[in-house]
Coordinates of C-alpha atoms in Angstrom, one line a residue:
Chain A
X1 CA 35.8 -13.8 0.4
X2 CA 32.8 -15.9 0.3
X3 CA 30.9 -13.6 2.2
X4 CA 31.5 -11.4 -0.3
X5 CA 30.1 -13.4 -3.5
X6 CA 27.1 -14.6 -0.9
X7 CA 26.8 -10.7 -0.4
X8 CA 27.0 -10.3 -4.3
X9 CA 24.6 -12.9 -4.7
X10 CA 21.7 -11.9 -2.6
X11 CA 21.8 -7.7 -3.8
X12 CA 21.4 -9.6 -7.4
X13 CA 18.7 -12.0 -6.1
X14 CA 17.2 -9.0 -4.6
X15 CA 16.8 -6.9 -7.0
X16 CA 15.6 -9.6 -10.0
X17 CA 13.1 -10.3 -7.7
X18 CA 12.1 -6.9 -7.6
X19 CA 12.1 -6.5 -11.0
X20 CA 9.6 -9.8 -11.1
X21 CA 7.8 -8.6 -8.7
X22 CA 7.5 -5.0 -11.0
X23 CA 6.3 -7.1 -14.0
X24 CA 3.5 -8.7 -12.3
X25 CA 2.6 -5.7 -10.9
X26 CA 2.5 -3.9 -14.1
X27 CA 0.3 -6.5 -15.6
X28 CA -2.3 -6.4 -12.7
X29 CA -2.1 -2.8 -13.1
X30 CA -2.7 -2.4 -17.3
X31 CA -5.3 -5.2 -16.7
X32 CA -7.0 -3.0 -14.0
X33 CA -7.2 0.4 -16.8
X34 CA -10.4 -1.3 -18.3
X35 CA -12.2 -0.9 -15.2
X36 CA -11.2 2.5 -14.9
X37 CA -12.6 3.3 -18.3
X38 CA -16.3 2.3 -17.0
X39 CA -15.6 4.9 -14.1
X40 CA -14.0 8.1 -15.6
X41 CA -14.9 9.7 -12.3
X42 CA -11.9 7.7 -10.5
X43 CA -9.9 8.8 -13.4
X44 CA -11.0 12.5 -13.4
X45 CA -10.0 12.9 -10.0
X46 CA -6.4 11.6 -10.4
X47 CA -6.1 13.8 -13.5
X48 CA -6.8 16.8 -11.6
X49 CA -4.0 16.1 -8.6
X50 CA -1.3 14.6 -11.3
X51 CA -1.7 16.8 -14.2
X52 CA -3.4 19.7 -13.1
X53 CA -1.9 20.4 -10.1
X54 CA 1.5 19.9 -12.1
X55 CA 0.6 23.1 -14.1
X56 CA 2.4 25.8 -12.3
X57 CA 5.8 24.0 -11.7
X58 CA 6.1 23.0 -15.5
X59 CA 5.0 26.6 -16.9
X60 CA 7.3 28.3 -15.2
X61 CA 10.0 26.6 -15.3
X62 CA 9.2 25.9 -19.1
X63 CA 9.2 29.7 -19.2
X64 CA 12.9 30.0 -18.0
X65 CA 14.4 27.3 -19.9
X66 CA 13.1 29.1 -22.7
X67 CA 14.5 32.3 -22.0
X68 CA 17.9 30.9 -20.9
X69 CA 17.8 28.9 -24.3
X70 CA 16.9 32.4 -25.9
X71 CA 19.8 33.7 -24.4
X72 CA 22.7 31.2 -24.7
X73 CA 21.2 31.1 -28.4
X74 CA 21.1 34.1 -29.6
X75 CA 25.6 34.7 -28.4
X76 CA 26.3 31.8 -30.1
X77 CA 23.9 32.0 -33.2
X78 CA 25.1 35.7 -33.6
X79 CA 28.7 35.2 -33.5
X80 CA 27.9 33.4 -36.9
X81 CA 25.4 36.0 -37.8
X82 CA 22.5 33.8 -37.5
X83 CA 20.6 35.0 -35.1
X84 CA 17.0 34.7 -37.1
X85 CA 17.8 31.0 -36.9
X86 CA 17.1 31.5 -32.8
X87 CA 13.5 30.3 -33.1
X88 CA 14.5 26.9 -35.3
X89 CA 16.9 26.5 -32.2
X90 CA 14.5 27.3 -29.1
X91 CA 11.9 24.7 -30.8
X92 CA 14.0 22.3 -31.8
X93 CA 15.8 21.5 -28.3
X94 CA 12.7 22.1 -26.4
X95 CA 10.4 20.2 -28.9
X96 CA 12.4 16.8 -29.2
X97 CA 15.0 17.0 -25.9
X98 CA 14.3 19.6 -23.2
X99 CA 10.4 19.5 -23.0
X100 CA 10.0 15.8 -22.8
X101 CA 13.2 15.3 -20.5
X102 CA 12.6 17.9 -18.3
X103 CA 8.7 17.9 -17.7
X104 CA 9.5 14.6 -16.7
X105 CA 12.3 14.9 -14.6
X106 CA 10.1 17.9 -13.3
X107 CA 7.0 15.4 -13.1
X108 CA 8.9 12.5 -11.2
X109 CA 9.7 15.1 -8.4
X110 CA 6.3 16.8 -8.1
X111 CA 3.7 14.2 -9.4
X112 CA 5.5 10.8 -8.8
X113 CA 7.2 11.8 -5.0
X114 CA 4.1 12.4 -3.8
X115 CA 2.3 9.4 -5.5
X116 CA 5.0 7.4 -4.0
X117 CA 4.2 8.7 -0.4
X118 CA 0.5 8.4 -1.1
X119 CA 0.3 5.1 -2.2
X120 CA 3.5 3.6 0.6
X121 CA 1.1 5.7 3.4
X122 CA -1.8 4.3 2.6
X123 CA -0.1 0.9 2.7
X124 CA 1.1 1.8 6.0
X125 CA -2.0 2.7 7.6
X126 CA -3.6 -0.8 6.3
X127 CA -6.2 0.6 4.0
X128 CA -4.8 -0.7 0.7
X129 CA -5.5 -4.2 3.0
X130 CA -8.5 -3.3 4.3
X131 CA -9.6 -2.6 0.9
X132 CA -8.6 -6.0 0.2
X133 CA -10.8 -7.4 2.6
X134 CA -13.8 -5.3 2.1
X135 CA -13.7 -7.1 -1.8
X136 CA -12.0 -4.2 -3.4
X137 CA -9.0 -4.7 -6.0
X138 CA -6.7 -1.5 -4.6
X139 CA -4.9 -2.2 -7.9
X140 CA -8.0 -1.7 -10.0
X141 CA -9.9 1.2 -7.9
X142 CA -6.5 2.9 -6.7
X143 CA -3.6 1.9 -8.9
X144 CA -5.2 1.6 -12.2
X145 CA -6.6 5.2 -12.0
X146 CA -3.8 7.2 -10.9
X147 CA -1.5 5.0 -13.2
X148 CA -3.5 6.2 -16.6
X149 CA -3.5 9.7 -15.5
X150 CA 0.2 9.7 -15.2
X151 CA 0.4 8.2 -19.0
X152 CA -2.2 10.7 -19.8
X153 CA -0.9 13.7 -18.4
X154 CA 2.5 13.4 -19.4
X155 CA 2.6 14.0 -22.9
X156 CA 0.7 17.1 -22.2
X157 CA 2.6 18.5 -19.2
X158 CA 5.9 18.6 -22.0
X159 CA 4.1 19.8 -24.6
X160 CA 2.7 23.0 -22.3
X161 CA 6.7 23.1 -21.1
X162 CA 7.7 23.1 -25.0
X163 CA 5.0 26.1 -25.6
X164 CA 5.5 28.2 -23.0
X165 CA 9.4 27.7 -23.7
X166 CA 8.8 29.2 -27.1
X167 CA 7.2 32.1 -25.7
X168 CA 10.3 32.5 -23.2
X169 CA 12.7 32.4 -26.2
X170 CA 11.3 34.8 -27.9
X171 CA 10.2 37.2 -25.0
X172 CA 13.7 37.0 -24.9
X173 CA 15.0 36.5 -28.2
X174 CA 13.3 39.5 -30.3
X175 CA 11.6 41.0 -26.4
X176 CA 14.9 42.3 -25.5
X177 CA 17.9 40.9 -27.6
X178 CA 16.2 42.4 -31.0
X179 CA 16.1 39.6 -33.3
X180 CA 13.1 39.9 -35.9
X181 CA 10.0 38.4 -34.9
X182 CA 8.8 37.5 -37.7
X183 CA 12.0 35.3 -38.7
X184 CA 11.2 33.8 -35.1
X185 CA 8.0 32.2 -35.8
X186 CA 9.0 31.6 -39.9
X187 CA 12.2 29.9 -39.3
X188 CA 11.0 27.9 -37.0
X189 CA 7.4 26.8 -38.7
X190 CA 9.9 26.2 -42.2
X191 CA 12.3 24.1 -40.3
X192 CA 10.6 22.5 -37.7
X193 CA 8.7 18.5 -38.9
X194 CA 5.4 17.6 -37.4
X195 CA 6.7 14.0 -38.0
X196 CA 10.2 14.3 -37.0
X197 CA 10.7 16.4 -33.9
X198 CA 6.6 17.5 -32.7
X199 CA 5.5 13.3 -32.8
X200 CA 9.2 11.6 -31.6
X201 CA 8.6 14.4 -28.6
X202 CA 5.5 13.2 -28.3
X203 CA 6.1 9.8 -28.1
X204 CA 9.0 9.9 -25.9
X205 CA 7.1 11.9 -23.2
X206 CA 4.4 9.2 -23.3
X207 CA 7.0 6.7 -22.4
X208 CA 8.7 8.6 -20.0
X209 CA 5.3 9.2 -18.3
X210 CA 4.5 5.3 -18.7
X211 CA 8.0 4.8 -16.5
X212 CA 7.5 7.4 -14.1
X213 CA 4.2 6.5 -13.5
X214 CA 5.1 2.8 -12.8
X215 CA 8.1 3.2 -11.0
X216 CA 6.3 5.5 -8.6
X217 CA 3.1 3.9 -7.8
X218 CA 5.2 0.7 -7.3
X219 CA 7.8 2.2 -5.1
X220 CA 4.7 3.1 -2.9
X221 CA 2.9 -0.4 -3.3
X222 CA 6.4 -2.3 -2.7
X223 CA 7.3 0.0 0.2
X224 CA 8.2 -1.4 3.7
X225 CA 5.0 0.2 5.8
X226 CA 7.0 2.3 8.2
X227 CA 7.5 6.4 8.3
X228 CA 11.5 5.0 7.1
X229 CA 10.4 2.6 4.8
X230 CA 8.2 5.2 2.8
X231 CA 10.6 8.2 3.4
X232 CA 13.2 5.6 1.4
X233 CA 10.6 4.9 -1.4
X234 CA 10.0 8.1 -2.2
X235 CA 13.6 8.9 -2.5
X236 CA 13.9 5.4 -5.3
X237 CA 11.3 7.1 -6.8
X238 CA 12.9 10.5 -7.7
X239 CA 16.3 8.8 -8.3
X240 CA 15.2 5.4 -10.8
X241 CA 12.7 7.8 -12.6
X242 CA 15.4 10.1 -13.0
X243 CA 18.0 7.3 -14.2
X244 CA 15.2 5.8 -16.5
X245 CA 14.3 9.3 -17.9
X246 CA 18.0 10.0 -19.2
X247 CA 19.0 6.5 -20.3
X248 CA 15.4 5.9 -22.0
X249 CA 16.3 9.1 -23.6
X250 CA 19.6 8.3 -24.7
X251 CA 18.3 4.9 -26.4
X252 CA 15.0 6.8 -28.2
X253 CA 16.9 9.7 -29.5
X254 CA 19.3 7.2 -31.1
X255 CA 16.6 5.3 -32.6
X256 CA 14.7 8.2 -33.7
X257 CA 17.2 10.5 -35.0
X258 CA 20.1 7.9 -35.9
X259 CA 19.9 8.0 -39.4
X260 CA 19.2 11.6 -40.2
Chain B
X1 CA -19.4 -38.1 16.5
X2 CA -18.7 -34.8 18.5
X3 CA -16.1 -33.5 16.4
X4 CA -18.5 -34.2 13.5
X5 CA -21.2 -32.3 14.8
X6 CA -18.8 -29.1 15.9
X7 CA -17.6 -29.2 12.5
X8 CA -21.3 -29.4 10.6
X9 CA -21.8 -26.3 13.0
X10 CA -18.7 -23.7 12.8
X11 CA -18.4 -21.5 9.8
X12 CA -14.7 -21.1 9.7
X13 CA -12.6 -24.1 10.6
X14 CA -9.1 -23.8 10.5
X15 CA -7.2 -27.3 10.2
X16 CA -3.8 -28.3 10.8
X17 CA -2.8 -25.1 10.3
X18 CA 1.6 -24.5 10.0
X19 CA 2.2 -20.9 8.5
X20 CA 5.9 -19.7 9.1
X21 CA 7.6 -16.5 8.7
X22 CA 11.1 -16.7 7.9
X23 CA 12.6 -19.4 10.1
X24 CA 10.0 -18.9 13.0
X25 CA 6.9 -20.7 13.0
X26 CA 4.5 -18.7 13.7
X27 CA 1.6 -21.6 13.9
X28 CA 2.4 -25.4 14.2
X29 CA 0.0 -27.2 13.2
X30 CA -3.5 -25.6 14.5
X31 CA -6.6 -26.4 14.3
X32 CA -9.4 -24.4 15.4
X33 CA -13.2 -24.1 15.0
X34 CA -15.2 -21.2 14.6
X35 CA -19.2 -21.6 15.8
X36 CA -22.2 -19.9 13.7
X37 CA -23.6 -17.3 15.7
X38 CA -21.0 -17.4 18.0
X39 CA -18.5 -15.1 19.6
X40 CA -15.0 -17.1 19.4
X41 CA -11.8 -15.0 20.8
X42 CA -8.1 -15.9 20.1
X43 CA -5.7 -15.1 23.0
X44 CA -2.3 -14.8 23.5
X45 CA 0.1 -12.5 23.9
X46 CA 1.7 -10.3 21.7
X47 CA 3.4 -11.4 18.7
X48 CA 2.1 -14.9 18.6
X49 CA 0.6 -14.1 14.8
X50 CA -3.5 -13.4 16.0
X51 CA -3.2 -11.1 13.3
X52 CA -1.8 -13.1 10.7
X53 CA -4.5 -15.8 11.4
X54 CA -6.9 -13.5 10.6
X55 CA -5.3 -12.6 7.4
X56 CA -4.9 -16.1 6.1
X57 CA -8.6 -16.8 7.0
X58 CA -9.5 -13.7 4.8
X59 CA -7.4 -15.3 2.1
X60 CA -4.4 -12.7 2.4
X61 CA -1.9 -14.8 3.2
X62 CA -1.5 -18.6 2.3
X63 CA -0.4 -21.1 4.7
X64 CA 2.9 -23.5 4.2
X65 CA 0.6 -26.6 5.7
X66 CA -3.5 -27.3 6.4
X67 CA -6.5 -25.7 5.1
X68 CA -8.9 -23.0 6.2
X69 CA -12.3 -23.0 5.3
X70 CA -15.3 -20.6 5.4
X71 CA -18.7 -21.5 4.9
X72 CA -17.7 -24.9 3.7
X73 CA -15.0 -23.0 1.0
X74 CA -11.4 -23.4 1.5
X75 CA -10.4 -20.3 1.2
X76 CA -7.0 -21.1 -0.4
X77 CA -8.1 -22.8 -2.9
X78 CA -10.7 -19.8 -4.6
X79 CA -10.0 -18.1 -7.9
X80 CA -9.7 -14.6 -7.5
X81 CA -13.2 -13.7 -8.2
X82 CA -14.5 -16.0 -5.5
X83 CA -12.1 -15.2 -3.0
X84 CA -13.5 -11.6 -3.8
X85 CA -16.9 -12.6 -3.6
X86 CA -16.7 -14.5 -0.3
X87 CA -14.6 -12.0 1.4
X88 CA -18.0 -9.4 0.8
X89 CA -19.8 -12.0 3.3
X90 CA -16.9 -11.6 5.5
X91 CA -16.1 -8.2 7.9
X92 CA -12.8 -7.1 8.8
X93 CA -12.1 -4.4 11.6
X94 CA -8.5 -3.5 11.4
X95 CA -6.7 -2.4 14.7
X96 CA -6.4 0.7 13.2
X97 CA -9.5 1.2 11.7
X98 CA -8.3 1.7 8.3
X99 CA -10.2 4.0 7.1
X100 CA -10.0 6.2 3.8
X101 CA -8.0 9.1 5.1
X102 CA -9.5 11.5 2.0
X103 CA -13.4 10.6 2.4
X104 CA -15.3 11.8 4.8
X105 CA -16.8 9.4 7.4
X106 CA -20.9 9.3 5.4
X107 CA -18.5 7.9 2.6
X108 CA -15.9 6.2 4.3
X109 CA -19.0 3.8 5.6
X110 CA -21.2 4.3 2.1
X111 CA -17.5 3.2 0.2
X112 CA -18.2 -0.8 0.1
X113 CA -21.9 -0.1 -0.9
X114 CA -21.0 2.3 -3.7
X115 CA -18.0 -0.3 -5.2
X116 CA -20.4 -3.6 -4.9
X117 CA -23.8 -2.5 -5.5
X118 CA -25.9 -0.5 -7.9
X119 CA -28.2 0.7 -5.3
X120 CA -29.6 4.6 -5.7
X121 CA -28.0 7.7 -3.9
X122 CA -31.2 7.7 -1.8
X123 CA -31.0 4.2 -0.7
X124 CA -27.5 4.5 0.0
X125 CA -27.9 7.5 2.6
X126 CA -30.7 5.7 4.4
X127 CA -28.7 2.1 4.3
X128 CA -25.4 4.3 5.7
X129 CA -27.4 6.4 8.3
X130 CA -28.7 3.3 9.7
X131 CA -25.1 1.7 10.3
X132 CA -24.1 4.6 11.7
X133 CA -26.8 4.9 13.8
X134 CA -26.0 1.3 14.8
X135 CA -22.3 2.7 16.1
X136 CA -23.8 6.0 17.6
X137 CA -22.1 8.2 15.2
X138 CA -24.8 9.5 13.0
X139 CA -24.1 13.1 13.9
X140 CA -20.5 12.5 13.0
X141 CA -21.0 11.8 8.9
X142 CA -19.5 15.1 8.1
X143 CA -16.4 14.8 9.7
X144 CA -12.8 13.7 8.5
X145 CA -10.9 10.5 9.5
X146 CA -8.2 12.3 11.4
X147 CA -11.2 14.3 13.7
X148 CA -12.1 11.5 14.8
X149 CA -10.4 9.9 18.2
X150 CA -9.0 6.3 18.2
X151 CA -12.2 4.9 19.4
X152 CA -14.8 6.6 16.8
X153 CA -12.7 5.7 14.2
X154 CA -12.9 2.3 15.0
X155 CA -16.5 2.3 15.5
X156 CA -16.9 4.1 12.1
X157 CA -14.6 1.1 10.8
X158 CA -17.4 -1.1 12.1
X159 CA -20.0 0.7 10.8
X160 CA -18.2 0.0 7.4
X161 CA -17.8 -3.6 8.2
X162 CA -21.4 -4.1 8.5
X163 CA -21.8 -2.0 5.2
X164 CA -22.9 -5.0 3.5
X165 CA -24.8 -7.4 6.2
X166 CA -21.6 -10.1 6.0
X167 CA -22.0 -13.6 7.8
X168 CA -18.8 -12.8 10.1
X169 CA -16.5 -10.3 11.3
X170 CA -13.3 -10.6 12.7
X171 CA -12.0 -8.0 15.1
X172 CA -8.4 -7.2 15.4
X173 CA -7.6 -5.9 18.5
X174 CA -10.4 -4.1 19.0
X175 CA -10.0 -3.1 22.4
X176 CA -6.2 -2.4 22.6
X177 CA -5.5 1.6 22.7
X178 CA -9.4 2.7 24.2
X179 CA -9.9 4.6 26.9
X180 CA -11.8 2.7 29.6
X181 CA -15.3 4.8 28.2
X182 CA -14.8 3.6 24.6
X183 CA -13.5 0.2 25.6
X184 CA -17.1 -0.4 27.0
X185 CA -19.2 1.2 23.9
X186 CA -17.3 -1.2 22.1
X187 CA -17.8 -4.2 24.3
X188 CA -21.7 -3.6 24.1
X189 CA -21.3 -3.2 20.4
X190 CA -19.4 -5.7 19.4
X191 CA -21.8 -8.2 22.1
X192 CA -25.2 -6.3 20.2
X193 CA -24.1 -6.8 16.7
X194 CA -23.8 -10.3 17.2
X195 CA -27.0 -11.2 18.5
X196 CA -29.1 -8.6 16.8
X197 CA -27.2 -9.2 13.4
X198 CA -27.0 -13.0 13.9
X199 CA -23.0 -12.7 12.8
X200 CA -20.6 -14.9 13.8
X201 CA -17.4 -13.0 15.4
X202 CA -13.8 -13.9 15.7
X203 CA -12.1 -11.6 18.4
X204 CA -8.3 -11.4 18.4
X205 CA -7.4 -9.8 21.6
X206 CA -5.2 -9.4 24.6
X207 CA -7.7 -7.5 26.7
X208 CA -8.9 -10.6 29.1
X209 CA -11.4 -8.8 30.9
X210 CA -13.4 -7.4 28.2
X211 CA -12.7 -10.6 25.8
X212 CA -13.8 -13.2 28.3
X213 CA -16.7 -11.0 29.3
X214 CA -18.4 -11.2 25.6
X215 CA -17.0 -14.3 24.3
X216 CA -18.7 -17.5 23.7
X217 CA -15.5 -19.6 23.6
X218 CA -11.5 -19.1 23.7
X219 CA -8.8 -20.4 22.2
X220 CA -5.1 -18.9 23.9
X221 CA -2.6 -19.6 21.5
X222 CA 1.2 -19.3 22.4
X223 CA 4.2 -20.1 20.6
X224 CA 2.3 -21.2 17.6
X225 CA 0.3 -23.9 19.9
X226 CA -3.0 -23.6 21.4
X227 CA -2.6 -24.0 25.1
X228 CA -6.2 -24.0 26.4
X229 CA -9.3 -23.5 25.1
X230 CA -13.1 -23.7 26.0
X231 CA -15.5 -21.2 27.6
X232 CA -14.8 -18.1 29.5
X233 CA -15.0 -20.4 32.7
X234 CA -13.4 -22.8 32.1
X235 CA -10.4 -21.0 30.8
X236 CA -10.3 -19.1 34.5
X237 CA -10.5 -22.7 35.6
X238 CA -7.5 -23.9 33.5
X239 CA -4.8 -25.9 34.9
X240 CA -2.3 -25.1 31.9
X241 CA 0.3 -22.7 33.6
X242 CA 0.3 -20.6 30.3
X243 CA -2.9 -19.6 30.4
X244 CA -3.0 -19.5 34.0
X245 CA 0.0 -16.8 33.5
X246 CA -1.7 -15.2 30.5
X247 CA -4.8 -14.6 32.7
X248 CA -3.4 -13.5 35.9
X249 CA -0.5 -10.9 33.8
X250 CA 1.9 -12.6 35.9
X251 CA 5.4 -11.2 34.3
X252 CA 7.6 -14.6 34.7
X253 CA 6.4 -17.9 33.5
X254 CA 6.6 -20.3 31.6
X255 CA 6.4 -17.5 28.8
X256 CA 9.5 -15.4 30.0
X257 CA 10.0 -12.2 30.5
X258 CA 13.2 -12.2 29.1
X259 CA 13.7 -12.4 24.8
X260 CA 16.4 -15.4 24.4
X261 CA 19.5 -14.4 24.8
X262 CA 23.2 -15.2 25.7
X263 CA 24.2 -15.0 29.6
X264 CA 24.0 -11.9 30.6
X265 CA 27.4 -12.0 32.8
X266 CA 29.4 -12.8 29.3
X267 CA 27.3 -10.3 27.7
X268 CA 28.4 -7.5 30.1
X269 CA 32.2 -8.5 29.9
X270 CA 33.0 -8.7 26.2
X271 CA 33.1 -5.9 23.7
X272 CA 31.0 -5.6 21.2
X273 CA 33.7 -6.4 18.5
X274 CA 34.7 -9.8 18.5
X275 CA 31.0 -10.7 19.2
X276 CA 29.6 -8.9 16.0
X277 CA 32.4 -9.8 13.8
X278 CA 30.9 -13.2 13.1
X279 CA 27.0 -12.6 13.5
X280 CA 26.8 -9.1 12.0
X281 CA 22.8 -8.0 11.8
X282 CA 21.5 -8.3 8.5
X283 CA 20.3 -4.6 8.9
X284 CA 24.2 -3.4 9.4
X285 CA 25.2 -2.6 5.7
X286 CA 27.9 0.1 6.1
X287 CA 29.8 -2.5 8.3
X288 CA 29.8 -4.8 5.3
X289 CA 31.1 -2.1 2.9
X290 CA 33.3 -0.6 4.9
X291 CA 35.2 -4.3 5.3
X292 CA 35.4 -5.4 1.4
X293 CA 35.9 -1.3 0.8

C-alpha cells in the first residue's frame, strides 16, 4: 500500500517537474525570438519546412472535409428545405471549428512529429551540446527559429484548410447536388462576422500553433538521447498536442461563443 | 612553493572536485592541473566520468563540491554571457564529432565564424580553407556529414574546433573507433596543432599507446580517484597496481572484471520471483501496474 502512494507520488513529482521544466524552457525560448528577428534568414528557412511543406497535406484534406461537410449538409439542410443555407453552414464549421482544429491536429502530425525527431536526434547525436560549447545558444539559433515559424504558420495553414474547404462544399454543394450558386456565396457573405467567427478562428489557430509548437520542440529538447527515447517523444508529441488542441478548444469556444 | 608555481602555470585547474550522479560518485574529491602549452591526458577506463569532466570544465554541468577554473575564471561561477564568451577560447572535439548533419562540411567548419564574427564571405572561405587544410580535407568541403567516415568526420570536427584560434581543446575520445590509418593522422594532428597552434590540450582517452605517445603528462583516474599521475614514463614506471592493470589491459585486478553482484551459486539456484518481488527495477512498470491493477 505504501508503495503505491510512493508510486503515486513520484508520477506527480515527475510530471510537475516537467511542467517546470516546460516553463523555463518556454521563457528561454520567447526570450530567444528577438534574435531571430535580426536574422530572418534562420526564420525563412524554418518557414519553408514547417509551413510550406505543410501545404499539400492541409489542402487536400481541407478539400475533403469540405466536400463531406457539402454533403452531410446539404441531406440535412434539404430535409427542411434549406439547402441555400449550405454555404452559411460549410463556412461556419470550417471557419470557427473544423479549420483551426483540424489543421492543427493535421500540423501536430506532419509539422510537430518531425520537429520532435529533429530536435531529440540532434540531441542525440551531441550537436545541440556541441553547439553549446562552440558559444552557440541552440535555444536562440535552433529553437527560437523553428518555434516562431510554427506560431507563424499556423494561422495560415487553417485559414488555406478553411478556403479550400469552401471550395469543396460547394464543388459539391451546387457542382453536383444542384444548390444555387449564387445563394452559396450570398448566404454565406450575409451571415458569416469578420469579428465573430473569421478573427475567434483566427485567434484560436494562433494558440493552437503556439501549443503545438512548444509541446513539440520540447518533447525533442527533453527527450532521453537514444533511438527509444526519441521514438517515445515523438509519439507525446502527436498525443499532448492532440489532447491540448481539443481541450484548448473546448475552453476558447466557450469563451468566445458563450454568450451568443 | 611547487604547487604555487604549477598553479601560476596551468590554465585549467580543477580543485577538490566531487560531482555525483545519482547515488554514485562519479568524482571524489579531485584535483587536477592543466599546463599552458601542454598536452595533459585523462585515463581510465570506461565509465569513470572522463567525459563528464570535460563537460563541467566547459561549464555544462555544475559540480556538487570544488571549483574549476579556466584562465584564472571559475567557470561555475560566470553569468551566462561570460560563460559564453570564455567557452569561444575554448575547443571541444566530441567523440562523435558532432557535426551539423544538414550543412555541408565548408559550413559545418565556417558555422562558429559565421555565428561570432562579422567577418566578409571572402575572408571566411580563405580562414575555413586554411583549417581544413590544416586537417587534410580541403578537397572534401563539398561533401555531406554522413559521406564522410568516422575518422574525417572527426577531423572536420577539429577543423571546426580551431575555427576561432581558442586557447585549449579538449578531445573526447579521439582515438576510440579509428582504424589504425586514421588513428595515426590523428595522433600527428592532434601532437602538430599543439605546438604549431601553441594550444593547450586535454585528452580523455583509453587508447594507452597513442595517449602516452603524444602526451606531456597523465592523470588515470578510477573510481572517482586519481590513482597515478605524472609523465608518460613514469606512469609505465608506476607502482600503483591500477594503473599497472590499466596499462598492461590485464582483465582481473584490482578493477574487476566482474560488475558487483550477488554470489553467483545463489544466483543460479533461485527463481527469478522471490528475488524481484522486493527489488523490482525501476525501468519494470507493467510489473507495478499489473500488481495494484
Amino acid at each position: 500500500m505504501m508503495e503505491f502512494f510512493r508510486f503515486l507520488g513520484a508520477g506527480t513529482r515527475a510530471s510537475f517537474a516537467k511542467l517546470g521544466r516546460a516553463t523555463f524552457f518556454l521563457v528561454d525560448m520567447l526570450s530567444g525570438i528577438s534574435s531571430v528577428v535580426i536574422r530572418p534568414r534562420l526564420l525563412l528557412k524554418q518557414l519553408y519546412s514547417v509551413g510550406v511543406l505543410s501545404f499539400l497535406i492541409i489542402t487536400i484534406s481541407g478539400l475533403f472535409v469540405g466536400m463531406v461537410l457539402g454533403l452531410q449538409g446539404f441531406y440535412i439542410l434539404s430535409r427542411f428545405g434549406a439547402e441555400e443555407t449550405l454555404g452559411v453552414m460549410v463556412a461556419a464549421s470550417l471557419v470557427r471549428e473544423l479549420g483551426p482544429v483540424v489543421a492543427a491536429l493535421l500540423f501536430a502530425g506532419r509539422a510537430g512529429s518531425a520537429l520532435t525527431a529533429e530536435i531529440g536526434l540532434m540531441k542525440a547525436t551531441e550537436q545541440l551540446s556541441g553547439m553549446e560549447m562552440m558559444a552557440i545558444d541552440p535555444i536562440k539559433r535552433i529553437i527560437s527559429p523553428r518555434f516562431l515559424a510554427g506560431v507563424l504558420s499556423m494561422p495560415l495553414l487553417a485559414a488555406l484548410f478553411s478556403a479550400v474547404g469552401i471550395i469543396g462544399g460547394q464543388i459539391v454543394g451546387s457542382g453536383l447536388l444542384g444548390v444555387d450558386d449564387g445563394a452559396y456565396w450570398s448566404q454565406m457573405q450575409a451571415n458569416l462576422d469578420f469579428q465573430g467567427d473569421i478573427i475567434n478562428g483566427v485567434i484560436k489557430s494562433v494558440v493552437f500553433g503556439f501549443v503545438t509548437s512548444w509541446i513539440a520542440l520540447f518533447e525533442g529538447y527533453d527527450a532521453i538521447p537514444t533511438a527509444e527515447g526519441v521514438s517515445r517523444a515523438t509519439t507525446r508529441t502527436v498525443v499532448n498536442s492532440a489532447f491540448s488542441i481539443l481541450g484548448l478548444d473546448f475552453i476558447l469556444t466557450a469563451l468566445m461563443f458563450g454568450d451568443n | 612553493m611547487d604547487n604555487l608555481n604549477s598553479t601560476q602555470n596551468s590554465l585549467v585547474s580543477v580543485h577538490n572536485l566531487t560531482f555525483s550522479r545519482g547515488k554514485k560518485k562519479i568524482f571524489n574529491d579531485i584535483s587536477l592541473e592543466f599546463e599552458r602549452g601542454k598536452i595533459t591526458a585523462i585515463m581510465g577506463p570506461s565509465g569513470t566520468g572522463k567525459t563528464t569532466l570535460l563537460k563541467i570544465i566547459g561549464g555544462q554541468l555544475f559540480p556538487a563540491h570544488g571549483s574549476v577554473t579556466v584562465n584564472g575564471r571559475n567557470v561555475h561561477h560566470l553569468k551566462h554571457d561570460e560563460l559564453y564568451a570564455l567557452r569561444k577560447r575554448m575547443g571541444m572535439l566530441f567523440q562523435s564529432g558532432a557535426l551539423l548533419t544538414d550543412m555541408n562540411v565548408f559550413n559545418n567548419v565556417a558555422f562558429p565564424l559565421r555565428e561570432h564574427t562579422q567577418l566578409p564571405e571572402s575572408m571566411i572561405r580563405s580562414l575555413v580553407l586554411m583549417k581544413l587544410e590544416a586537417v587534410g580535407l580541403r578537397g572534401a568541403r563539398d561533401l555531406m556529414p554522413n559521406e564522410l567516415s568516422g575518422g574525417m568526420a572527426r577531423r572536420v570536427a577539429l577543423a571546426r574546433a580551431i575555427a576561432l584560434d581558442p586557447m585549449m581543446i579538449m578531445y573526447d575520445e579521439p582515438f576510440t573507433g579509428q582504424d589504425p590509418i586514421s588513428m595515426g593522422a590523428l595522433v600527428l594532428l592532434i601532437k602538430s596543432l599543439n605546438t604549431t597552434l601553441g594550444l593547450t590540450s586535454i585528452i580523455v582517452s583509453h587508447d594507452v599507446q597513442e595517449t602516452a605517445a603524444i602526451a606531456d603528462y597523465i592523470y588515470v583516474l578510477s573510481e572517482g580517484k586519481v590513482v597515478g599521475q605524472g609523465t608518460p614514463q613514469e606512469i609505465q614506471k608506476s607502482e600503483s597496481e591500477w594503473v599497472q592493470q590499466f596499462m598492461t589491459g590485464a582483465a582481473d585486478g584490482p578493477v574487476h572484471f566482474h560488475y558487483p553482484a550477488k554470489e553467483y551459486m545463489d544466483d543460479l539456484l533461485h527463481s527469478e520471483k522471490p528475488l524481484f518481488s522486493r527489488q523490482r527495477p525501476p525501468s519494470d512498470r507493467n510489473a507495478k501496474r499489473r500488481r495494484y491493477s
